[in-house]
Tab-separated table of C-alpha atoms in Angstrom:
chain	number	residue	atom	x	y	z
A	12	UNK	CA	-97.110	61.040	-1.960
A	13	UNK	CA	-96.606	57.230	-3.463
A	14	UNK	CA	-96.024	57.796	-6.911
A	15	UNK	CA	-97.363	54.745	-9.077
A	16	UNK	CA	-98.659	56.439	-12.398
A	17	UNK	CA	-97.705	57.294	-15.876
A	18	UNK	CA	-96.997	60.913	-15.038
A	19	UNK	CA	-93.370	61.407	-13.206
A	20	UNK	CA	-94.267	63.163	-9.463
A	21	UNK	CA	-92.927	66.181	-10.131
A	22	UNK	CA	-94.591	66.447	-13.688
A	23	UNK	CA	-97.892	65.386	-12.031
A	24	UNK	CA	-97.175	67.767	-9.643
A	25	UNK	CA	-96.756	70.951	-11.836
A	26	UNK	CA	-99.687	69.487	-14.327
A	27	UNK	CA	-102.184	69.747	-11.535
A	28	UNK	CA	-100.966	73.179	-9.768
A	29	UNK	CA	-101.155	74.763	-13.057
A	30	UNK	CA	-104.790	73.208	-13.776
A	31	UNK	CA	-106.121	73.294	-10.363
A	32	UNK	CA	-103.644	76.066	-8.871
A	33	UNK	CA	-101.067	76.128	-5.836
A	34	UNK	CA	-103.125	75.112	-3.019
A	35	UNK	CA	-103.815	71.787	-4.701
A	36	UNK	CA	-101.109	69.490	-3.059
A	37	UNK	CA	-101.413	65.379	-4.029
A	38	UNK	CA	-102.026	63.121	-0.948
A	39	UNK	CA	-102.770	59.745	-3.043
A	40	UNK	CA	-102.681	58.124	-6.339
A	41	UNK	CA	-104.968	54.867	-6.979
A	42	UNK	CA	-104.937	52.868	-10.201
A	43	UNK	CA	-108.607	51.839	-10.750
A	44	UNK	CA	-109.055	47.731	-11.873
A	45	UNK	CA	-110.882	47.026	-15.410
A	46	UNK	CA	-110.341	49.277	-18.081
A	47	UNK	CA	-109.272	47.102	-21.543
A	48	UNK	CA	-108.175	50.289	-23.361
A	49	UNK	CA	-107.496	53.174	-20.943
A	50	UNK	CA	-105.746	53.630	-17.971
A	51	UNK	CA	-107.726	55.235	-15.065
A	52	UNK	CA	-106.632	56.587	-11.986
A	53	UNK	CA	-108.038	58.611	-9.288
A	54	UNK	CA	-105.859	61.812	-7.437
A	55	UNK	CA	-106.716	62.759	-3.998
A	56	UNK	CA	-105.552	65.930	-2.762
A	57	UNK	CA	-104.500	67.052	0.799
A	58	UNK	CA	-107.299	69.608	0.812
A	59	UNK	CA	-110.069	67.476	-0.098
A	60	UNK	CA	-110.408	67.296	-3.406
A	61	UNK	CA	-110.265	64.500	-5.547
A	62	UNK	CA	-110.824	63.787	-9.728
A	63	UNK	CA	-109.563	61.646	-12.336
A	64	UNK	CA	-106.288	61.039	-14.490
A	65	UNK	CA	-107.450	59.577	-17.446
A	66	UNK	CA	-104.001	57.947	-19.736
A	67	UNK	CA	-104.362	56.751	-23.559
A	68	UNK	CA	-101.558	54.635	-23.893
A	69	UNK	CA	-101.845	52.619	-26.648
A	70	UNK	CA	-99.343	50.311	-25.352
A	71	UNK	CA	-101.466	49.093	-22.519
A	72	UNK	CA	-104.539	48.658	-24.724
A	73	UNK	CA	-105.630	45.245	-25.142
A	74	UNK	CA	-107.152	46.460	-28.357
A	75	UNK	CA	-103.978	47.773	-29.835
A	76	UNK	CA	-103.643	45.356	-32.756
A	77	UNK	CA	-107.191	46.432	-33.966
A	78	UNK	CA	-106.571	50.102	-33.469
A	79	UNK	CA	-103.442	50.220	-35.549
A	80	UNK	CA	-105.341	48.561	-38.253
A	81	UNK	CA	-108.339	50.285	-38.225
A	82	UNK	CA	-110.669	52.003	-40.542
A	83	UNK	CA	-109.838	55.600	-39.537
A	84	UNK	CA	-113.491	56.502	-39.591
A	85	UNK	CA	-114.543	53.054	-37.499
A	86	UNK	CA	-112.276	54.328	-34.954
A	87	UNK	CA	-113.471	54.640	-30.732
A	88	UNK	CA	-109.864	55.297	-29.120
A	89	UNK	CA	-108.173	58.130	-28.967
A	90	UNK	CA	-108.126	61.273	-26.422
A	91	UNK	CA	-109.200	63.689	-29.457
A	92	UNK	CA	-112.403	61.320	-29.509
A	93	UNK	CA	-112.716	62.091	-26.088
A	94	UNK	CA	-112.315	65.790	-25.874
A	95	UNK	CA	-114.522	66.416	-29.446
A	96	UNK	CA	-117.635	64.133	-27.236
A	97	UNK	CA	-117.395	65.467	-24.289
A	98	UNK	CA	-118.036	69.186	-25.915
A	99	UNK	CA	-120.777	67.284	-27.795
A	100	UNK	CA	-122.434	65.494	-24.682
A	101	UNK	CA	-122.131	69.061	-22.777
A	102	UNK	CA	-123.801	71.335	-25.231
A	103	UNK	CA	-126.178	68.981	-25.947
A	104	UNK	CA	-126.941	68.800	-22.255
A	105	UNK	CA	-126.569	65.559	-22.164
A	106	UNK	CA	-124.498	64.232	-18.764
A	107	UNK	CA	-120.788	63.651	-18.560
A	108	UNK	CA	-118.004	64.121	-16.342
A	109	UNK	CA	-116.455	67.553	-16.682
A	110	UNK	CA	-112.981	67.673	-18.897
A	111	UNK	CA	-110.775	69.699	-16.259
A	112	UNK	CA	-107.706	69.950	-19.245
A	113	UNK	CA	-107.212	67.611	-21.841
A	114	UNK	CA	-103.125	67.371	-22.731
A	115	UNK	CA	-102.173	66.610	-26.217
A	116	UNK	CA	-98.807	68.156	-26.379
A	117	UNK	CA	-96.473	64.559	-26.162
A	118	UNK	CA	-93.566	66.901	-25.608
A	119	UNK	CA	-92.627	65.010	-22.413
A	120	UNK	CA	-94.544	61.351	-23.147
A	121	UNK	CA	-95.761	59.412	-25.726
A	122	UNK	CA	-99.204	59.493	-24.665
A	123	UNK	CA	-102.174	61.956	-24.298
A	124	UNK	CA	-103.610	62.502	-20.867
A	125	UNK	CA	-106.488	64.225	-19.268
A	126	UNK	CA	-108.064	65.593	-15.867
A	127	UNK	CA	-111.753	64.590	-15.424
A	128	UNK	CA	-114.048	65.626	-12.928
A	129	UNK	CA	-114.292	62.342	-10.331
A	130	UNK	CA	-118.277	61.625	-9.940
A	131	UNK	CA	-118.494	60.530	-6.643
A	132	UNK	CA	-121.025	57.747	-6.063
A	133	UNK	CA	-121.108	54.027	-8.004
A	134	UNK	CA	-122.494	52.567	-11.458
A	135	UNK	CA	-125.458	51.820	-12.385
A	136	UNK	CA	-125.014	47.736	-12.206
A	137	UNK	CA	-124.683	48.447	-8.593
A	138	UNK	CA	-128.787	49.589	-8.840
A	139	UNK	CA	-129.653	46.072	-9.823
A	140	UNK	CA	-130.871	44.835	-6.491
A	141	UNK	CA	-131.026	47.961	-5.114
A	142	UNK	CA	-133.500	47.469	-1.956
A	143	UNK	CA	-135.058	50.812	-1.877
A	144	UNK	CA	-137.424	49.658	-5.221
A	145	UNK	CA	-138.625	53.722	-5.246
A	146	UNK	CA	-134.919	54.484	-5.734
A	147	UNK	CA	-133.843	52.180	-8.110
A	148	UNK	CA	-137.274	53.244	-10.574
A	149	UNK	CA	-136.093	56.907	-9.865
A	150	UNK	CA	-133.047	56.251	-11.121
A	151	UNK	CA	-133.437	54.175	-14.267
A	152	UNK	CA	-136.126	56.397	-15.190
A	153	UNK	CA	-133.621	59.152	-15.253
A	154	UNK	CA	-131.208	57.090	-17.136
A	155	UNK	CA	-134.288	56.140	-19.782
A	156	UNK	CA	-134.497	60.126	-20.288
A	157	UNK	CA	-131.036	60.844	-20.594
A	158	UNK	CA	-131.049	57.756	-23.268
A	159	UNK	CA	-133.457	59.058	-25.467
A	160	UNK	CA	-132.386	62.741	-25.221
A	161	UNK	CA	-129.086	61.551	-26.884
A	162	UNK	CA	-131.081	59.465	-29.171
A	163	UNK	CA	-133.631	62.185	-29.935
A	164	UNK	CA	-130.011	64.283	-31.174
A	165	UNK	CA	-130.302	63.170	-35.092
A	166	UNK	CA	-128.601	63.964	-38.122
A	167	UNK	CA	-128.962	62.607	-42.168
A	168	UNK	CA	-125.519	60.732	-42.281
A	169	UNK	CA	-123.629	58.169	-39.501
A	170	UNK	CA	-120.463	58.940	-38.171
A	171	UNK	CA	-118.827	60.651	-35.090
A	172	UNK	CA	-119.953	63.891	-34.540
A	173	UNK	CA	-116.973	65.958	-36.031
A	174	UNK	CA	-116.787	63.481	-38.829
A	175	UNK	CA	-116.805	65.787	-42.079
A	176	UNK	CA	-117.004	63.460	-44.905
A	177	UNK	CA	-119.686	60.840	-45.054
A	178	UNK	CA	-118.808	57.198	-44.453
A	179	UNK	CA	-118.646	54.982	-47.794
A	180	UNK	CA	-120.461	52.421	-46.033
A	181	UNK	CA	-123.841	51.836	-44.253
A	182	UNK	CA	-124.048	51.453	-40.691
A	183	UNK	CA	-125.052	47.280	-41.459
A	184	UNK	CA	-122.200	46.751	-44.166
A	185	UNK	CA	-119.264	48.229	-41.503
A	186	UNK	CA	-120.841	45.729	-38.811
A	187	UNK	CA	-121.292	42.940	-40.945
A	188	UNK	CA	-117.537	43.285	-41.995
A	189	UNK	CA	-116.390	43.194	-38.355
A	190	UNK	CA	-118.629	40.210	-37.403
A	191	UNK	CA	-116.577	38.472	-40.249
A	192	UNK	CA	-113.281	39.422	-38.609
A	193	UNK	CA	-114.945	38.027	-35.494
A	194	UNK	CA	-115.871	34.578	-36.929
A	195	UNK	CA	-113.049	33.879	-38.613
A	196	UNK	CA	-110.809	35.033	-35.017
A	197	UNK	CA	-112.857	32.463	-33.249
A	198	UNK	CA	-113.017	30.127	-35.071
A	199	UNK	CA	-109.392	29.389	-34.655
A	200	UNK	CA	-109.923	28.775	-31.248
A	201	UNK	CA	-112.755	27.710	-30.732
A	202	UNK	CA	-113.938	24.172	-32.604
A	203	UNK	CA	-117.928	25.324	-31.884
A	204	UNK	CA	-117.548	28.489	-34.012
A	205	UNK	CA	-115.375	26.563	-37.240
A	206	UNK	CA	-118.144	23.987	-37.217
A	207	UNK	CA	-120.460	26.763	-37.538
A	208	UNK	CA	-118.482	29.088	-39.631
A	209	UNK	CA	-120.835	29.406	-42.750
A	210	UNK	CA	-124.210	28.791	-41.047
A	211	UNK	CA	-123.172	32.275	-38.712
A	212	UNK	CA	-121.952	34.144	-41.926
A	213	UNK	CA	-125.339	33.144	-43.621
A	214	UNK	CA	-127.854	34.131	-40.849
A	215	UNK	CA	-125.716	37.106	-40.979
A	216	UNK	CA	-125.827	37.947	-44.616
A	217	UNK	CA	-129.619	36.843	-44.466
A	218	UNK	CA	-130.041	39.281	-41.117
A	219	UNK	CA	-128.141	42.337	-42.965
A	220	UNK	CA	-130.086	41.678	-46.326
A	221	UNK	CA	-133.795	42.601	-44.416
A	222	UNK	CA	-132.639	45.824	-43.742
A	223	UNK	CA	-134.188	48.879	-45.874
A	224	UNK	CA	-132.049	51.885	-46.108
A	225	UNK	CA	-132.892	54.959	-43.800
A	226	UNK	CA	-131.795	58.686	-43.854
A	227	UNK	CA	-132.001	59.806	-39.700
A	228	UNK	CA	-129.194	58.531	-37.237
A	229	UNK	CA	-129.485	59.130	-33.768
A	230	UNK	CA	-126.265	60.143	-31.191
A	231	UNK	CA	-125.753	56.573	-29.282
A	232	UNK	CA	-123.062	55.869	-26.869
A	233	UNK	CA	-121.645	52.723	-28.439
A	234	UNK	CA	-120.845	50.370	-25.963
A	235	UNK	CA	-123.882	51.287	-23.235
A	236	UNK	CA	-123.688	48.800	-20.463
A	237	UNK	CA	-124.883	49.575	-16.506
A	238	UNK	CA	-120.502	49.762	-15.648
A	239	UNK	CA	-120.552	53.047	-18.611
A	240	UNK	CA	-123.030	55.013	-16.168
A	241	UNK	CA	-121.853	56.430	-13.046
A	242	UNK	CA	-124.351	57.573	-10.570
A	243	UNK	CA	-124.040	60.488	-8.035
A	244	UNK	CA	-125.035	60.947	-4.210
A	245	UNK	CA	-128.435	62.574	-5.885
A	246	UNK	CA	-129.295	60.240	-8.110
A	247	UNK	CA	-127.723	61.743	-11.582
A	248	UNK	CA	-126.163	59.804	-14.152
A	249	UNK	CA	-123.243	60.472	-15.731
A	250	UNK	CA	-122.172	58.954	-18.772
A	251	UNK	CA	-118.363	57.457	-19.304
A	252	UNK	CA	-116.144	55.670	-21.635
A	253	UNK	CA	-117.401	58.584	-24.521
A	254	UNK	CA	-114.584	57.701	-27.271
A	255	UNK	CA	-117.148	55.788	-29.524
A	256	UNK	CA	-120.311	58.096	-29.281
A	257	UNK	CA	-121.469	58.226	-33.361
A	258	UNK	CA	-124.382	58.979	-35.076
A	259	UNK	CA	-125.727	55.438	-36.129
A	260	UNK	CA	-128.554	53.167	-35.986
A	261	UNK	CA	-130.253	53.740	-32.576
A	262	UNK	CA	-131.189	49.903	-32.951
A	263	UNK	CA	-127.652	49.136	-32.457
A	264	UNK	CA	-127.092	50.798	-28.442
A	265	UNK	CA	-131.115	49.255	-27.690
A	266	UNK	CA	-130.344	45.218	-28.570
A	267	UNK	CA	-126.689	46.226	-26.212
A	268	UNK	CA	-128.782	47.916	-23.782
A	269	UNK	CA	-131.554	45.372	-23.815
A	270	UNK	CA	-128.837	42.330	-22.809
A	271	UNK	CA	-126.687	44.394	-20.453
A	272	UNK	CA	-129.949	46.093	-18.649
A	273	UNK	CA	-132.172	42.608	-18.593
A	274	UNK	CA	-135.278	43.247	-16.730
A	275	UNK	CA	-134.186	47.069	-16.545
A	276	UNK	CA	-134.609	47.372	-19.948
A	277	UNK	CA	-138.237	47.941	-19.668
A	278	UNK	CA	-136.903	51.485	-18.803
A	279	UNK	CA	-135.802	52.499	-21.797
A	280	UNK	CA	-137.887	50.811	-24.370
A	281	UNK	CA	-138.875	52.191	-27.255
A	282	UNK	CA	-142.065	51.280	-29.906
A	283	UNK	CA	-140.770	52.625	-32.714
A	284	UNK	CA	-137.762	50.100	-33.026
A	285	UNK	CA	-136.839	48.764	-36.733
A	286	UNK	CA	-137.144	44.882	-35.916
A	287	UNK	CA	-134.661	44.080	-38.545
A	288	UNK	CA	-131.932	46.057	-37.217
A	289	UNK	CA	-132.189	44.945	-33.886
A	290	UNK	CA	-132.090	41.757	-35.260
A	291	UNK	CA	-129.582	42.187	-36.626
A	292	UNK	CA	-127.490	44.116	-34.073
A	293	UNK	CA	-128.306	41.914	-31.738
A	294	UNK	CA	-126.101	38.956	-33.720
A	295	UNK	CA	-123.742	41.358	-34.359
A	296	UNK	CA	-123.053	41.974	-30.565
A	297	UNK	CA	-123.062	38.301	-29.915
A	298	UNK	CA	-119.963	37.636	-32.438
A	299	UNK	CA	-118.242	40.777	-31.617
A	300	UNK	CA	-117.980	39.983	-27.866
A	301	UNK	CA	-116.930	35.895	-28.872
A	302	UNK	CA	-113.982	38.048	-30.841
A	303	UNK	CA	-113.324	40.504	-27.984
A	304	UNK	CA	-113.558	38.089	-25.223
A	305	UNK	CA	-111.305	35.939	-26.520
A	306	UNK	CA	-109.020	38.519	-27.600
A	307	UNK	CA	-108.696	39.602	-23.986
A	308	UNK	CA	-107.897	36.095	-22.599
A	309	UNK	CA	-105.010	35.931	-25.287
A	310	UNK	CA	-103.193	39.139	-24.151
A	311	UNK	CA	-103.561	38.883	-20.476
A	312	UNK	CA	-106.708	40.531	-19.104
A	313	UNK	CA	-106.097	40.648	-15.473
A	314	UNK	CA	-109.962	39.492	-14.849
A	315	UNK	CA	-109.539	35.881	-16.679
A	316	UNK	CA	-113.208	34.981	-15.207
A	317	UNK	CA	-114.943	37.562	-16.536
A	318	UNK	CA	-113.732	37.542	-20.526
A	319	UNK	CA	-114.415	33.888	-19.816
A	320	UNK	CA	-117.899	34.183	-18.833
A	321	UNK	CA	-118.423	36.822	-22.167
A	322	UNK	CA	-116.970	34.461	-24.674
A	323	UNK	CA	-118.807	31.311	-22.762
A	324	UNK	CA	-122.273	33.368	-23.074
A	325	UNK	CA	-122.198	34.980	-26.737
A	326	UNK	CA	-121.137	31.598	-27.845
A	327	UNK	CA	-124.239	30.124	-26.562
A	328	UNK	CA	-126.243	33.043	-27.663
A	329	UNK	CA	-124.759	32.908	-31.191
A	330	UNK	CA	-124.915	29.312	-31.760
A	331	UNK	CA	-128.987	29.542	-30.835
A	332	UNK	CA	-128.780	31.821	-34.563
A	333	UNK	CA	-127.567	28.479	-36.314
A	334	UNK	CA	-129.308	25.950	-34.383
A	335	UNK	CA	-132.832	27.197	-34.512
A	336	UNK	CA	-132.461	28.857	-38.149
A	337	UNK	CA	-134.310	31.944	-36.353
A	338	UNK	CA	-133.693	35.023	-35.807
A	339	UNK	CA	-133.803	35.429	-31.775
C-alpha cells in the first residue's frame, strides 16, 4: 500500500480493521482534487470495497482565518457539525452518505477524522448535458423532492439543528454583516468594488430593510450547488459537504440554487418564495463569493482558474446592483 494521507499506515491500518474488521486489507489511497476546507480521500480495499476518509484539518483550510474568528453560532466547519447533520439528514430521511465512525479522540493527531460510506457514481453538474433527456428529468425531479423534503423540516427559531439557545440576530442582520466583511475585503483589491463601496452597502441596507420578520425556518443545506450532490448507479442523490445545514430562510439555498442550477432550476421552484429575501440573498451570494474567491487566490487554491472565474462573475453580477439602482 502507498501511503500518502494524514493517517500514519499502520494507524490507518488498525483504524479501519477495527471499523470494518480483519478481512479489510488497504490496496490504495487517492487524495481527491477541490475541497477548500476538508481533506478528502478515497480507500480501496483488496477485497473490493472502497469508502471515504474524510480529515478536518484546520491547517489546510483555506478558510482558517475566518473560522478562528468566527461567531461560534455562524459556524459551518467542524467534524461535530458533521456527525450532529448527518444523524439529522438520516432520521429525517433525508439522503446522505452513511457515517461508518466518526473519530474525535485527538489522542494521536491534532485533527478529527471520519469513515464515510463512498457513493459510487458522479455529481449532479455532470447531469447538465446529460443526453438521455428522460434521465436527466428523472433525476432532477428526484433532487427537487429531496429539496423540499428538507425544506418542508421547519422549526420557530434559525440555527443548526442542535443549536440550544436562539441566535441574537436575524437570519438578514448575520448576512448583511458578512457582506460588509466582504466589501470592505474586496475592495482592497479590487479598484471596481472601492469605487463602489457605498452604493453596494446601500442597495444592501435598502435590500435588508424590505424584509418583514417571520417565525418558520426551514432545514437548508447552505452552500447547495450541482458538485454538493452525488448521484448513484440508480439514480439517487446523496447530499455532501453537510457542516453548514441550519434552519434559516429557505430563500437563502433557492437564489444559490437558482444560479448554480440555471435552466435546472425550473426543478425545484417554488411559488411561495418571499421576493424580498431572495432579493436579498441573492446580493448577498454575489459579495460573499467576490470575498471567498478572492480569498482563495490569496492563499494558494490549487485551481487558480476557477476562483478566478467566481470573483470575475459575482463582480459583474454585483456591480449590475449599483449600476442599474435595481434590485435584479
Amino acid at each position: 500500500m502507498e501511503n500518502a494521507c494524514h493517517l500514519s499506515e499502520a494507524d490507518l491500518t488498525n483504524y479501519t480493521k477495527q471499523v470494518f474488521g480483519s478481512d479489510y486489507a488497504i490496496s490504495q489511497i487517492t487524495r481527491l482534487n477541490g475541497g477548500a476546507q476538508k481533506v478528502v480521500y478515497q480507500l480501496d480495499f483488496l477485497n473490493g470495497f472502497s469508502c471515504m476518509l474524510y480529515v478536518w484539518d484546520l491547517s489546510m483550510n483555506y478558510f482558517r482565518e475566518e473560522i478562528e474568528h468566527s461567531d461560534h453560532d455562524m459556524r459551518s466547519y467542524g467534524a461535530d457539525l458533521f456527525g450532529e447533520n448527518n444523524r439529522v439528514l438520516t432520521q429525517l430521511g433525508i439522503p446522505t452518505p452513511e457515517l461508518y465512525n466518526l473519530n474525535l479522540e485527538r489522542r494521536e493527531y491534532a485533527f478529527d477524522y471520519a469513515l464515510v460510506e463512498r457513493i459510487g457514481g458522479g455529481k449532479a453538474e455532470d447531469y447538465f448535458a446529460h443526453p438521455d433527456t428522460a434521465e436527466q428529468q428523472r433525476l432532477f425531479r428526484r433532487i427537487g423532492e429531496m429539496i423540499a423534503n428538507m425544506h418542508d423540516c421547519a422549526r420557530d427559531v434559525h440555527g443548526r439543528p442542535g443549536q440550544i439557545k436562539p441566535p441574537q440576530k436575524s437570519c438578514q442582520q448575520e448576512l448583511v454583516d458578512n457582506a460588509l466583511r466582504q466589501i470592505t475585503y474586496a475592495a482592497s483589491y479590487l479598484p471596481e468594488i472601492a469605487a463602489a463601496q457605498e452604493g453596494l452597502m446601500s442597495v444592501l441596507q435598502e435590500c435588508s430593510s424590505r424584509i418583514r420578520p417571520r417565525t418558520s425556518y426551514g432545514l437548508i443545506h447552505g452552500e447547495l450547488g450541482p458538485d454538493h450532490i452525488l448521484v448513484n448507479a440508480n439514480l439517487e442523490p446523496y447530499l455532501i459537504d453537510i457542516e453548514g445545514v441550519t434552519y434559516f430562510d429557505i430563500e437563502h439555498e433557492h437564489s444559490f440554487l437558482e444560479f448554480r442550477f440555471g435552466e435546472h432550476y425550473r426543478y425545484f421552484r417554488q411559488d411561495h418564495l418571499d421576493p424580498d429575501r431572495m432579493a436579498f440573498y441573492r446580493l448577498h451570494h454575489h459579495l460573499s463569493l467576490i470575498g471567498g474567491g478572492l480569498k482563495l487566490l490569496h492563499r494558494g487554491f490549487p485551481d487558480r482558474q476557477l476562483a478566478q472565474g467566481i470573483v470575475d462573475h459575482h463582480l459583474k453580477c454585483a456591480l449590475k446592483y449599483v449600476h442599474n439602482r435595481q434590485i435584479l
